[in-house]
CSV table of C-alpha atoms in Angstrom, one decimal:
chain,number,residue,atom,x,y,z
A,29,MET,CA,-113.7,-12.1,35.8
A,30,SER,CA,-110.1,-12.0,34.2
A,31,SER,CA,-108.1,-9.0,34.2
A,32,SER,CA,-106.2,-9.5,31.0
A,33,THR,CA,-104.1,-6.1,31.3
A,34,HIS,CA,-101.8,-7.2,34.1
A,35,PRO,CA,-98.2,-6.7,33.1
A,36,ASN,CA,-97.9,-10.6,33.7
A,37,CYS,CA,-100.6,-12.1,31.6
A,38,GLN,CA,-99.5,-10.0,29.0
A,39,LYS,CA,-96.1,-11.4,29.4
A,40,LEU,CA,-97.9,-15.1,30.2
A,41,ILE,CA,-100.0,-14.2,26.2
A,42,GLN,CA,-96.9,-12.9,24.5
A,43,ARG,CA,-94.7,-16.5,25.6
A,44,VAL,CA,-97.8,-18.2,24.8
A,45,ALA,CA,-97.7,-16.8,21.3
A,46,GLU,CA,-94.0,-17.4,21.2
A,47,PHE,CA,-94.4,-21.3,22.1
A,48,LEU,CA,-97.3,-21.5,19.3
A,49,SER,CA,-95.0,-20.6,16.5
A,50,GLU,CA,-93.2,-23.4,17.3
A,51,VAL,CA,-95.2,-25.9,17.4
A,52,GLU,CA,-98.9,-24.8,15.8
A,53,ASN,CA,-98.3,-27.5,12.8
A,54,LEU,CA,-97.9,-30.5,15.6
A,55,THR,CA,-101.1,-32.0,16.1
A,56,PRO,CA,-102.5,-32.8,19.9
A,57,GLY,CA,-102.6,-36.4,20.5
A,58,ARG,CA,-100.2,-38.7,22.5
A,59,ASP,CA,-97.1,-38.1,19.9
A,60,LEU,CA,-96.8,-34.3,20.8
A,61,GLU,CA,-97.7,-34.4,24.4
A,62,GLU,CA,-94.3,-37.1,24.3
A,63,ARG,CA,-92.5,-34.6,22.8
A,64,LEU,CA,-93.7,-31.9,25.0
A,65,ASN,CA,-91.9,-33.5,27.9
A,66,ARG,CA,-88.9,-34.2,26.1
A,67,GLN,CA,-88.6,-30.9,23.8
A,68,TYR,CA,-90.6,-28.9,26.5
A,69,GLY,CA,-90.8,-29.5,30.1
A,70,PRO,CA,-89.5,-28.0,33.4
A,71,GLY,CA,-85.9,-26.4,31.9
A,72,ASN,CA,-87.3,-25.3,29.1
A,73,ALA,CA,-87.3,-21.1,29.2
A,74,PHE,CA,-91.3,-21.7,27.8
A,75,TYR,CA,-92.3,-24.0,30.5
A,76,ASP,CA,-90.1,-22.4,33.6
A,77,ASP,CA,-91.7,-19.2,32.2
A,78,PHE,CA,-95.4,-20.6,31.8
A,79,ALA,CA,-94.8,-21.5,35.0
A,80,ARG,CA,-93.3,-18.5,36.9
A,81,LEU,CA,-95.8,-16.3,35.4
A,82,ILE,CA,-99.3,-18.2,37.0
A,83,ARG,CA,-97.3,-18.8,40.6
A,84,ALA,CA,-96.2,-15.3,40.4
A,85,GLY,CA,-100.2,-14.4,39.5
A,86,LEU,CA,-101.5,-16.9,42.0
A,87,ASP,CA,-99.2,-15.3,45.3
A,88,GLY,CA,-99.7,-12.1,44.2
A,89,ASP,CA,-103.7,-12.5,44.0
A,90,GLU,CA,-103.4,-10.5,40.3
A,91,GLY,CA,-106.6,-11.1,38.9
A,92,TRP,CA,-106.2,-12.9,35.9
A,93,VAL,CA,-105.6,-16.8,37.3
A,94,ALA,CA,-108.0,-19.1,37.5
A,95,THR,CA,-110.6,-15.9,38.9
A,96,ASP,CA,-113.7,-17.9,38.4
A,97,GLU,CA,-115.6,-20.5,40.5
A,98,VAL,CA,-117.0,-23.3,39.3
A,99,GLN,CA,-116.9,-25.5,41.8
A,100,GLY,CA,-115.9,-23.4,45.0
A,101,PRO,CA,-112.7,-22.3,45.9
A,102,HIS,CA,-110.5,-25.4,44.9
A,103,TYR,CA,-111.5,-25.3,41.5
A,104,ARG,CA,-111.9,-22.1,39.3
A,105,ARG,CA,-111.1,-21.3,35.8
A,106,THR,CA,-110.1,-18.4,33.5
A,107,ARG,CA,-110.1,-17.8,29.8
A,108,VAL,CA,-106.7,-15.6,30.1
A,109,SER,CA,-107.2,-15.0,26.1
A,110,PRO,CA,-109.4,-16.0,23.4
A,111,PRO,CA,-108.1,-17.3,19.9
A,112,THR,CA,-106.3,-15.1,18.3
A,113,GLU,CA,-104.0,-15.0,15.3
A,114,ALA,CA,-101.4,-14.2,17.3
A,115,THR,CA,-102.2,-17.4,19.5
A,116,ARG,CA,-102.2,-19.2,15.7
A,117,PHE,CA,-106.4,-19.2,16.4
A,118,CYS,CA,-105.6,-21.4,20.0
A,119,SER,CA,-107.4,-19.9,23.0
A,120,ILE,CA,-105.4,-19.9,26.5
A,121,THR,CA,-107.0,-20.9,29.9
A,122,THR,CA,-106.4,-21.3,33.7
A,123,VAL,CA,-107.7,-24.0,36.0
A,124,TYR,CA,-106.9,-24.0,39.1
A,125,MET,CA,-107.6,-27.6,41.2
A,126,ASP,CA,-107.0,-28.3,45.0
A,127,PRO,CA,-107.7,-32.0,45.7
A,128,CYS,CA,-106.9,-31.1,49.3
A,129,ALA,CA,-108.5,-28.0,49.8
A,130,ALA,CA,-111.9,-29.9,48.8
A,131,ALA,CA,-111.4,-32.9,50.7
A,132,GLY,CA,-111.4,-31.6,53.6
A,133,GLY,CA,-107.4,-32.3,53.9
A,134,ASP,CA,-106.9,-35.3,52.6
A,135,GLU,CA,-105.5,-36.5,49.2
A,136,GLU,CA,-108.5,-37.8,47.4
A,137,VAL,CA,-108.7,-36.5,44.1
A,138,LEU,CA,-110.8,-33.7,42.6
A,139,ARG,CA,-113.2,-34.8,39.6
A,140,GLY,CA,-113.8,-32.3,37.6
A,141,GLN,CA,-116.7,-31.4,34.9
A,142,TYR,CA,-116.5,-33.6,32.5
A,143,HIS,CA,-116.0,-32.1,28.7
A,144,LEU,CA,-114.5,-32.9,25.4
A,145,HIS,CA,-112.2,-31.7,22.8
A,146,PRO,CA,-113.0,-31.5,19.6
A,147,TYR,CA,-110.0,-30.2,18.2
A,148,GLY,CA,-107.7,-31.9,21.4
A,149,GLU,CA,-105.6,-29.6,23.3
A,150,ILE,CA,-102.5,-28.6,24.9
A,151,ASN,CA,-101.7,-28.4,28.3
A,152,CYS,CA,-99.4,-27.0,30.6
A,153,VAL,CA,-99.4,-28.9,34.0
A,154,ILE,CA,-98.3,-26.2,37.0
A,155,PRO,CA,-97.7,-27.9,40.0
A,156,VAL,CA,-98.4,-25.3,42.6
A,157,ALA,CA,-97.2,-28.0,45.7
A,158,ASP,CA,-94.6,-30.6,45.3
A,159,GLY,CA,-96.5,-34.0,44.5
A,160,ALA,CA,-99.7,-32.1,42.5
A,161,GLN,CA,-100.6,-33.7,39.7
A,162,LEU,CA,-103.4,-33.6,37.0
A,163,LYS,CA,-104.6,-37.2,34.7
A,164,GLY,CA,-104.0,-36.7,31.4
A,165,MET,CA,-105.9,-39.4,28.7
A,166,SER,CA,-102.3,-41.4,29.5
A,167,GLY,CA,-102.4,-41.0,33.1
A,168,TRP,CA,-101.4,-38.8,36.0
A,169,GLN,CA,-98.8,-36.4,35.3
A,170,GLY,CA,-96.7,-33.5,36.9
A,171,ALA,CA,-94.8,-30.7,36.0
A,172,GLY,CA,-95.2,-30.6,32.2
A,173,TRP,CA,-97.1,-31.5,29.9
A,174,THR,CA,-100.7,-33.8,28.4
A,175,SER,CA,-102.3,-33.6,25.0
A,176,PRO,CA,-105.5,-35.0,24.5
A,177,GLY,CA,-106.4,-35.7,21.1
A,178,PRO,CA,-109.1,-34.4,18.8
A,179,GLY,CA,-112.4,-35.9,20.3
A,180,THR,CA,-111.4,-37.3,22.8
A,181,HIS,CA,-113.4,-36.8,26.5
A,182,HIS,CA,-112.6,-37.1,30.0
A,183,TYR,CA,-113.2,-35.6,33.6
A,184,PRO,CA,-110.3,-33.3,34.6
A,185,GLU,CA,-109.0,-35.1,38.3
A,186,ALA,CA,-105.9,-33.6,40.2
A,187,ARG,CA,-104.5,-35.2,43.3
A,188,GLY,CA,-101.8,-34.3,45.2
A,189,GLY,CA,-101.9,-31.0,45.6
A,190,PRO,CA,-102.9,-28.1,43.8
A,191,VAL,CA,-101.8,-28.2,40.6
A,192,VAL,CA,-102.6,-25.4,37.6
A,193,ALA,CA,-103.8,-26.2,34.3
A,194,LEU,CA,-102.7,-23.3,31.7
A,195,PHE,CA,-104.2,-25.0,28.9
A,196,PHE,CA,-104.7,-23.9,25.0
A,197,LEU,CA,-108.0,-25.1,22.2
A,198,PRO,CA,-107.1,-24.7,19.0
A,199,ALA,CA,-110.6,-22.6,18.0
A,200,GLY,CA,-111.3,-22.2,21.6
A,201,ARG,CA,-113.9,-25.2,21.2
A,202,ILE,CA,-114.5,-27.3,23.9
A,203,SER,CA,-117.6,-29.0,24.8
A,204,TYR,CA,-119.6,-29.7,28.2
A,205,ALA,CA,-122.0,-31.7,26.5
A,206,ALA,CA,-120.0,-35.3,25.9
A,207,SER,CA,-121.3,-37.9,27.6
A,208,PRO,CA,-118.6,-40.3,29.7
A,209,ASP,CA,-120.6,-43.5,28.0
A,210,ALA,CA,-119.5,-42.7,24.4
A,211,PRO,CA,-116.4,-44.1,23.0
A,212,GLN,CA,-113.3,-42.4,22.4
A,213,PRO,CA,-111.6,-42.0,19.1
A,214,ILE,CA,-109.1,-44.7,17.6
A,215,SER,CA,-106.7,-42.3,18.7
A,216,ILE,CA,-105.9,-40.5,21.9
């Protein structure tokens, strides 16, 4: 269970609200992913603040970053905030994936729960170790962004070390009833 009252958690929610106010009229998908990586990647104040606050939450064991085990301690997630007016009706969730710990120290890929994004997703990728990556719909992504479009579905995958996915879901919508056999939408 998240401790959303921690000061760093509150700072993160405020910064996410400010960020979402800048991108609220953009639709998740490949074009948004490219734009976010160009304009909001490492070196941008939003990205750097998100990464700093997430790492502080992990390093200090503050009780709000990916605290709920999904498949043991190497794959955890926590909803930090439900959709609110301040967050432009997007939920805020943190997911921690450590493929090295899950594989017993090997450099394997950790595959998470298959899911569908009914309205798409905006996902800030925060490596906890050098070389850590998260797989998005357009391929592997280190520090930066992925943004699966509406209706897309996939297994979240991590490689190269521990990584946190800080993601924003329009209306908080995600479905775990998706099937890998279902076709992808025309636009991903």
